[in-house]
Amino acid sequence: MSFMGRLEVTQGDGTSQDKSTNGTPTGIDSPSAYGYLRNTTSGTSEWRSMAYMGSMHIGFKDSRYAFDATVRRDGSTKFGKGSKWGTFPAFSGRWNISDEPFFRPLTKYISLLSVRPGWGRVGRQPGAQYLMYNLYGSYGSYGSGNTKASAVNPESLRLTDLKWETTDSWNLGFNLNLLNDLLQFDLNIYNKKTKDLLMQNVGIPGSSGFSTLAWKNVGELENKGWELYVNTGKFLKKGKFHMTASFNIAQNINTITAMDPTVLNTMNKDFSYKNNEYLQRIQIGNAVGSIYGFRFKGIYRYDYEHSGYTAESRDTYGNNTAAAAAERGENSTCPVVQDANGNILYDSKGNPLKMYFNYGGTNYEFKGGDVIYEDINHDGQINELDIVYLGNSNPKFNGGFGLNFTYSNWTLKLSFNYRMGNKIVNQARLENEMMRSNINQSKAVAWRWRKNGDETDIPRAMNASIGESYNALGSDRYVEKGDYLRLQYCQLNYNVPAKFCKQYGFSSLRISASANNLFCLTKYTGVDPEVSYGAWGVCYDKSKTPRPKSFTLSINLGF
């Protein structure tokens, strides 16, 4: 049994300086550079924190049973009266089942079996000071002549009800070693619930005189999942050869369980009806990182005039119509309204109803060569009612594995990592296939639609200076699977025999050659499927700099 106590006192100080100038090139910030100085500001800040912590460890019967308890109490000057202090306890235990007398008959096969339960609470404080005060700053001057005086104005609202963000988590761990530690398993199951989630720059009604709050407790978030680690001892031993391996796999599921309505209203903006944009939605009960947009169903092969569903169209265009293509069993898409069963809907005069993109009361009539978006409710209009869930940027599984091969003095180490089940918005591809401006475009646009009857997955070209087009709306056309397998690291070592080294006066010599990022197996069409998460967890690939390959040759001498 052991006990420990600790007291921590932390002091933080900060200073800031800023200036604005005219007449200096971008990136030149030297105070001695020639330019017109417009404004200078400076500031200082300080904060204090104090923490008391006590911990206890109990081991019983040769550590067959173990128990740990910790209680930490933190105080910070970043909070107002009544909220400065937070209490964060943690408890964990371990039962080594394989050390029990009744388990001895099984130790020939199971060398280790243990259970590790645990529970704990941690806290987070905002990254700013003086939030509990109204802050004022200079704001020009008022008066005239010799009676001018400096003016001040409020710069923030006082946040007296701000609280610690707390995360309660429990985990259940298992250790299992088999066959004299030849196979070693480590499984962890966890659940984390975050309350009073802290968010920065939260939007508020302009009637308050401010557009945002610096920080606010806005909601609750849950993360749950599991992790499995597998390691091996030496196996496939034959002569001077053997190998070892390691493997890990993990799954994490996050869910927003509560959110301040004002935050949801601020984040969940109305659909913009613009190309190159996806609807952003944060929904209670759903995961962070969800992608919403239209469903891409192809390209209209024919325009409305070439539909062939009226006598005039058939007489004018003959076999080059959608109706004629349907009779031949070919692609017969054209911008006409269909019901849920695929039947064409007609007006009172017997003409097929046209498909429209309805944005703010202005109806755009789809043309041949335009993108087909699925009309979810079959009302003949593509609008926000046709936006659906397209997937999530969080992987269903991720992990890695390694293989080590040894033969005599040679060693080869391979390390892989992988990700499965996530979706990426390939925004670089979207912008390079828009054909709305004169910027560089992908070579894929060479296969674009040009005339009635063309079959392709690339829509017609329509420069913004010529007319409207909505062929680059956020849809699953640009949402791609982000699965990949990457050879992250490879190293080949050779240890020169000691007998040879002694002849030349040194004790050891090792020659190594290594490489990083040798290859990546993926169906993702972008530069790199390992895309970092963007706003609220959605992966947007804007064609970042490709991950480099690197090679290293090293020689290590020992004397």
Short mmCIF file of N, CA and C in Angstrom, two decimals, residues 108-177:
data_model
loop_
_atom_site.label_atom_id
_atom_site.label_comp_id
_atom_site.label_asym_id
_atom_site.label_seq_id
_atom_site.Cartn_x
_atom_site.Cartn_y
_atom_site.Cartn_z
N LYS A 108 -0.11 -23.82 -18.82
CA LYS A 108 0.64 -24.39 -19.93
C LYS A 108 0.19 -23.77 -21.25
N TYR A 109 -1.09 -23.38 -21.31
CA TYR A 109 -1.65 -22.82 -22.53
C TYR A 109 -1.89 -21.31 -22.43
N ILE A 110 -2.28 -20.85 -21.22
CA ILE A 110 -2.59 -19.43 -21.00
C ILE A 110 -1.61 -18.90 -19.98
N SER A 111 -0.64 -18.12 -20.44
CA SER A 111 0.40 -17.62 -19.54
C SER A 111 -0.02 -16.35 -18.81
N LEU A 112 -1.02 -15.62 -19.34
CA LEU A 112 -1.50 -14.41 -18.66
C LEU A 112 -2.96 -14.19 -19.01
N LEU A 113 -3.75 -13.93 -17.97
CA LEU A 113 -5.14 -13.53 -18.14
C LEU A 113 -5.47 -12.54 -17.04
N SER A 114 -5.86 -11.33 -17.43
CA SER A 114 -6.17 -10.30 -16.43
C SER A 114 -7.30 -9.42 -16.92
N VAL A 115 -7.97 -8.79 -15.96
CA VAL A 115 -9.07 -7.86 -16.24
C VAL A 115 -8.71 -6.53 -15.60
N ARG A 116 -8.94 -5.41 -16.35
CA ARG A 116 -8.56 -4.08 -15.87
C ARG A 116 -9.73 -3.10 -16.02
N PRO A 117 -10.60 -2.97 -15.03
CA PRO A 117 -11.65 -1.95 -15.10
C PRO A 117 -11.12 -0.59 -14.64
N GLY A 118 -11.75 0.47 -15.13
CA GLY A 118 -11.33 1.81 -14.72
C GLY A 118 -12.41 2.83 -15.00
N TRP A 119 -12.40 3.89 -14.21
CA TRP A 119 -13.31 5.01 -14.42
C TRP A 119 -12.58 6.28 -14.00
N GLY A 120 -12.85 7.39 -14.71
CA GLY A 120 -12.18 8.63 -14.35
C GLY A 120 -12.87 9.84 -14.94
N ARG A 121 -12.51 10.99 -14.43
CA ARG A 121 -13.05 12.26 -14.91
C ARG A 121 -11.90 13.24 -15.11
N VAL A 122 -11.91 13.92 -16.25
CA VAL A 122 -10.90 14.95 -16.54
C VAL A 122 -11.63 16.24 -16.90
N GLY A 123 -10.91 17.35 -16.81
CA GLY A 123 -11.52 18.64 -17.08
C GLY A 123 -10.73 19.43 -18.10
N ARG A 124 -11.40 20.40 -18.69
CA ARG A 124 -10.78 21.30 -19.67
C ARG A 124 -11.25 22.72 -19.41
N GLN A 125 -10.32 23.67 -19.51
CA GLN A 125 -10.64 25.06 -19.29
C GLN A 125 -10.47 25.84 -20.59
N PRO A 126 -11.11 26.99 -20.73
CA PRO A 126 -11.00 27.77 -21.97
C PRO A 126 -9.59 28.31 -22.18
N GLY A 127 -9.28 28.66 -23.41
CA GLY A 127 -7.94 29.15 -23.73
C GLY A 127 -7.83 30.66 -23.75
N ALA A 128 -8.54 31.33 -22.86
CA ALA A 128 -8.48 32.78 -22.80
C ALA A 128 -8.64 33.23 -21.35
N GLN A 129 -8.22 34.47 -21.08
CA GLN A 129 -8.27 35.02 -19.72
C GLN A 129 -9.32 36.13 -19.64
N TYR A 130 -9.66 36.50 -18.41
CA TYR A 130 -10.54 37.63 -18.10
C TYR A 130 -11.94 37.48 -18.70
N LEU A 131 -12.39 36.24 -18.86
CA LEU A 131 -13.70 36.02 -19.47
C LEU A 131 -14.84 36.43 -18.54
N MET A 132 -14.57 36.50 -17.25
CA MET A 132 -15.64 36.84 -16.31
C MET A 132 -15.81 38.34 -16.15
N TYR A 133 -15.02 39.13 -16.90
CA TYR A 133 -15.10 40.59 -16.80
C TYR A 133 -15.60 41.20 -18.12
N ASN A 134 -16.21 42.38 -18.01
CA ASN A 134 -16.47 43.19 -19.20
C ASN A 134 -15.16 43.89 -19.58
N LEU A 135 -14.69 43.66 -20.79
CA LEU A 135 -13.46 44.29 -21.24
C LEU A 135 -13.80 45.50 -22.12
N TYR A 136 -12.99 46.56 -21.96
CA TYR A 136 -13.20 47.79 -22.73
C TYR A 136 -11.91 48.12 -23.48
N GLY A 137 -12.06 48.78 -24.62
CA GLY A 137 -10.92 49.19 -25.41
C GLY A 137 -11.13 50.57 -25.99
N SER A 138 -10.05 51.17 -26.45
CA SER A 138 -10.15 52.51 -27.03
C SER A 138 -10.92 52.47 -28.33
N TYR A 139 -11.69 53.55 -28.56
CA TYR A 139 -12.53 53.62 -29.76
C TYR A 139 -12.54 55.05 -30.28
N GLY A 140 -11.41 55.49 -30.77
CA GLY A 140 -11.31 56.83 -31.34
C GLY A 140 -11.43 57.91 -30.28
N SER A 141 -12.08 58.99 -30.63
CA SER A 141 -12.24 60.11 -29.71
C SER A 141 -13.54 60.84 -30.00
N TYR A 142 -13.92 61.68 -29.06
CA TYR A 142 -15.13 62.49 -29.27
C TYR A 142 -14.82 63.92 -28.82
N GLY A 143 -15.68 64.86 -29.22
CA GLY A 143 -15.43 66.26 -28.94
C GLY A 143 -14.76 66.93 -30.14
N SER A 144 -14.36 68.19 -29.96
CA SER A 144 -13.71 68.93 -31.04
C SER A 144 -12.71 69.91 -30.47
N GLY A 145 -11.78 70.32 -31.33
CA GLY A 145 -10.78 71.30 -30.91
C GLY A 145 -9.96 70.80 -29.74
N ASN A 146 -9.84 71.68 -28.72
CA ASN A 146 -9.05 71.33 -27.53
C ASN A 146 -9.82 70.50 -26.53
N THR A 147 -11.08 70.20 -26.84
CA THR A 147 -11.91 69.45 -25.88
C THR A 147 -12.04 67.98 -26.26
N LYS A 148 -11.22 67.50 -27.19
CA LYS A 148 -11.28 66.10 -27.59
C LYS A 148 -10.85 65.18 -26.44
N ALA A 149 -11.53 64.09 -26.33
CA ALA A 149 -11.18 63.09 -25.31
C ALA A 149 -11.26 61.70 -25.93
N SER A 150 -10.45 60.81 -25.41
CA SER A 150 -10.46 59.43 -25.91
C SER A 150 -11.75 58.74 -25.52
N ALA A 151 -12.25 57.95 -26.45
CA ALA A 151 -13.48 57.19 -26.20
C ALA A 151 -13.15 55.72 -26.00
N VAL A 152 -13.99 55.06 -25.25
CA VAL A 152 -13.85 53.61 -25.03
C VAL A 152 -15.18 52.95 -25.37
N ASN A 153 -15.10 51.67 -25.69
CA ASN A 153 -16.32 50.92 -25.95
C ASN A 153 -16.15 49.50 -25.42
N PRO A 154 -17.24 48.84 -25.08
CA PRO A 154 -17.14 47.46 -24.59
C PRO A 154 -16.71 46.52 -25.70
N GLU A 155 -15.80 45.60 -25.38
CA GLU A 155 -15.29 44.66 -26.37
C GLU A 155 -15.78 43.24 -26.15
N SER A 156 -16.40 42.97 -25.01
CA SER A 156 -16.87 41.61 -24.74
C SER A 156 -17.96 41.65 -23.69
N LEU A 157 -18.71 40.55 -23.64
CA LEU A 157 -19.69 40.35 -22.58
C LEU A 157 -19.07 39.51 -21.48
N ARG A 158 -19.40 39.80 -20.25
CA ARG A 158 -18.84 39.04 -19.14
C ARG A 158 -19.50 37.65 -19.10
N LEU A 159 -18.67 36.64 -18.90
CA LEU A 159 -19.13 35.25 -18.91
C LEU A 159 -18.99 34.69 -17.50
N THR A 160 -19.96 34.97 -16.67
CA THR A 160 -19.89 34.55 -15.26
C THR A 160 -20.36 33.12 -15.04
N ASP A 161 -21.11 32.55 -16.02
CA ASP A 161 -21.64 31.20 -15.83
C ASP A 161 -20.83 30.13 -16.55
N LEU A 162 -19.65 30.48 -17.05
CA LEU A 162 -18.80 29.50 -17.73
C LEU A 162 -18.31 28.45 -16.75
N LYS A 163 -18.35 27.18 -17.15
CA LYS A 163 -17.98 26.07 -16.27
C LYS A 163 -16.89 25.20 -16.92
N TRP A 164 -16.28 24.37 -16.07
CA TRP A 164 -15.32 23.40 -16.57
C TRP A 164 -16.01 22.45 -17.55
N GLU A 165 -15.35 22.14 -18.65
CA GLU A 165 -15.78 21.03 -19.50
C GLU A 165 -15.28 19.75 -18.85
N THR A 166 -16.16 18.79 -18.65
CA THR A 166 -15.77 17.55 -17.98
C THR A 166 -16.05 16.35 -18.88
N THR A 167 -15.16 15.39 -18.82
CA THR A 167 -15.31 14.13 -19.56
C THR A 167 -15.22 12.97 -18.60
N ASP A 168 -16.32 12.23 -18.47
CA ASP A 168 -16.35 11.01 -17.67
C ASP A 168 -16.14 9.83 -18.59
N SER A 169 -15.24 8.96 -18.24
CA SER A 169 -14.96 7.81 -19.09
C SER A 169 -14.77 6.56 -18.26
N TRP A 170 -15.25 5.46 -18.80
CA TRP A 170 -14.95 4.16 -18.20
C TRP A 170 -14.33 3.27 -19.28
N ASN A 171 -13.51 2.36 -18.82
CA ASN A 171 -12.91 1.42 -19.76
C ASN A 171 -12.79 0.05 -19.10
N LEU A 172 -12.84 -0.96 -19.92
CA LEU A 172 -12.68 -2.34 -19.44
C LEU A 172 -11.61 -2.98 -20.31
N GLY A 173 -10.50 -3.34 -19.70
CA GLY A 173 -9.39 -3.91 -20.43
C GLY A 173 -9.17 -5.38 -20.11
N PHE A 174 -8.68 -6.11 -21.09
CA PHE A 174 -8.37 -7.53 -20.91
C PHE A 174 -6.99 -7.81 -21.50
N ASN A 175 -6.21 -8.60 -20.79
CA ASN A 175 -4.91 -9.08 -21.28
C ASN A 175 -4.95 -10.59 -21.35
N LEU A 176 -4.54 -11.14 -22.50
CA LEU A 176 -4.52 -12.58 -22.68
C LEU A 176 -3.25 -12.95 -23.44
N ASN A 177 -2.40 -13.75 -22.81
CA ASN A 177 -1.19 -14.26 -23.45
C ASN A 177 -1.31 -15.78 -23.55
#
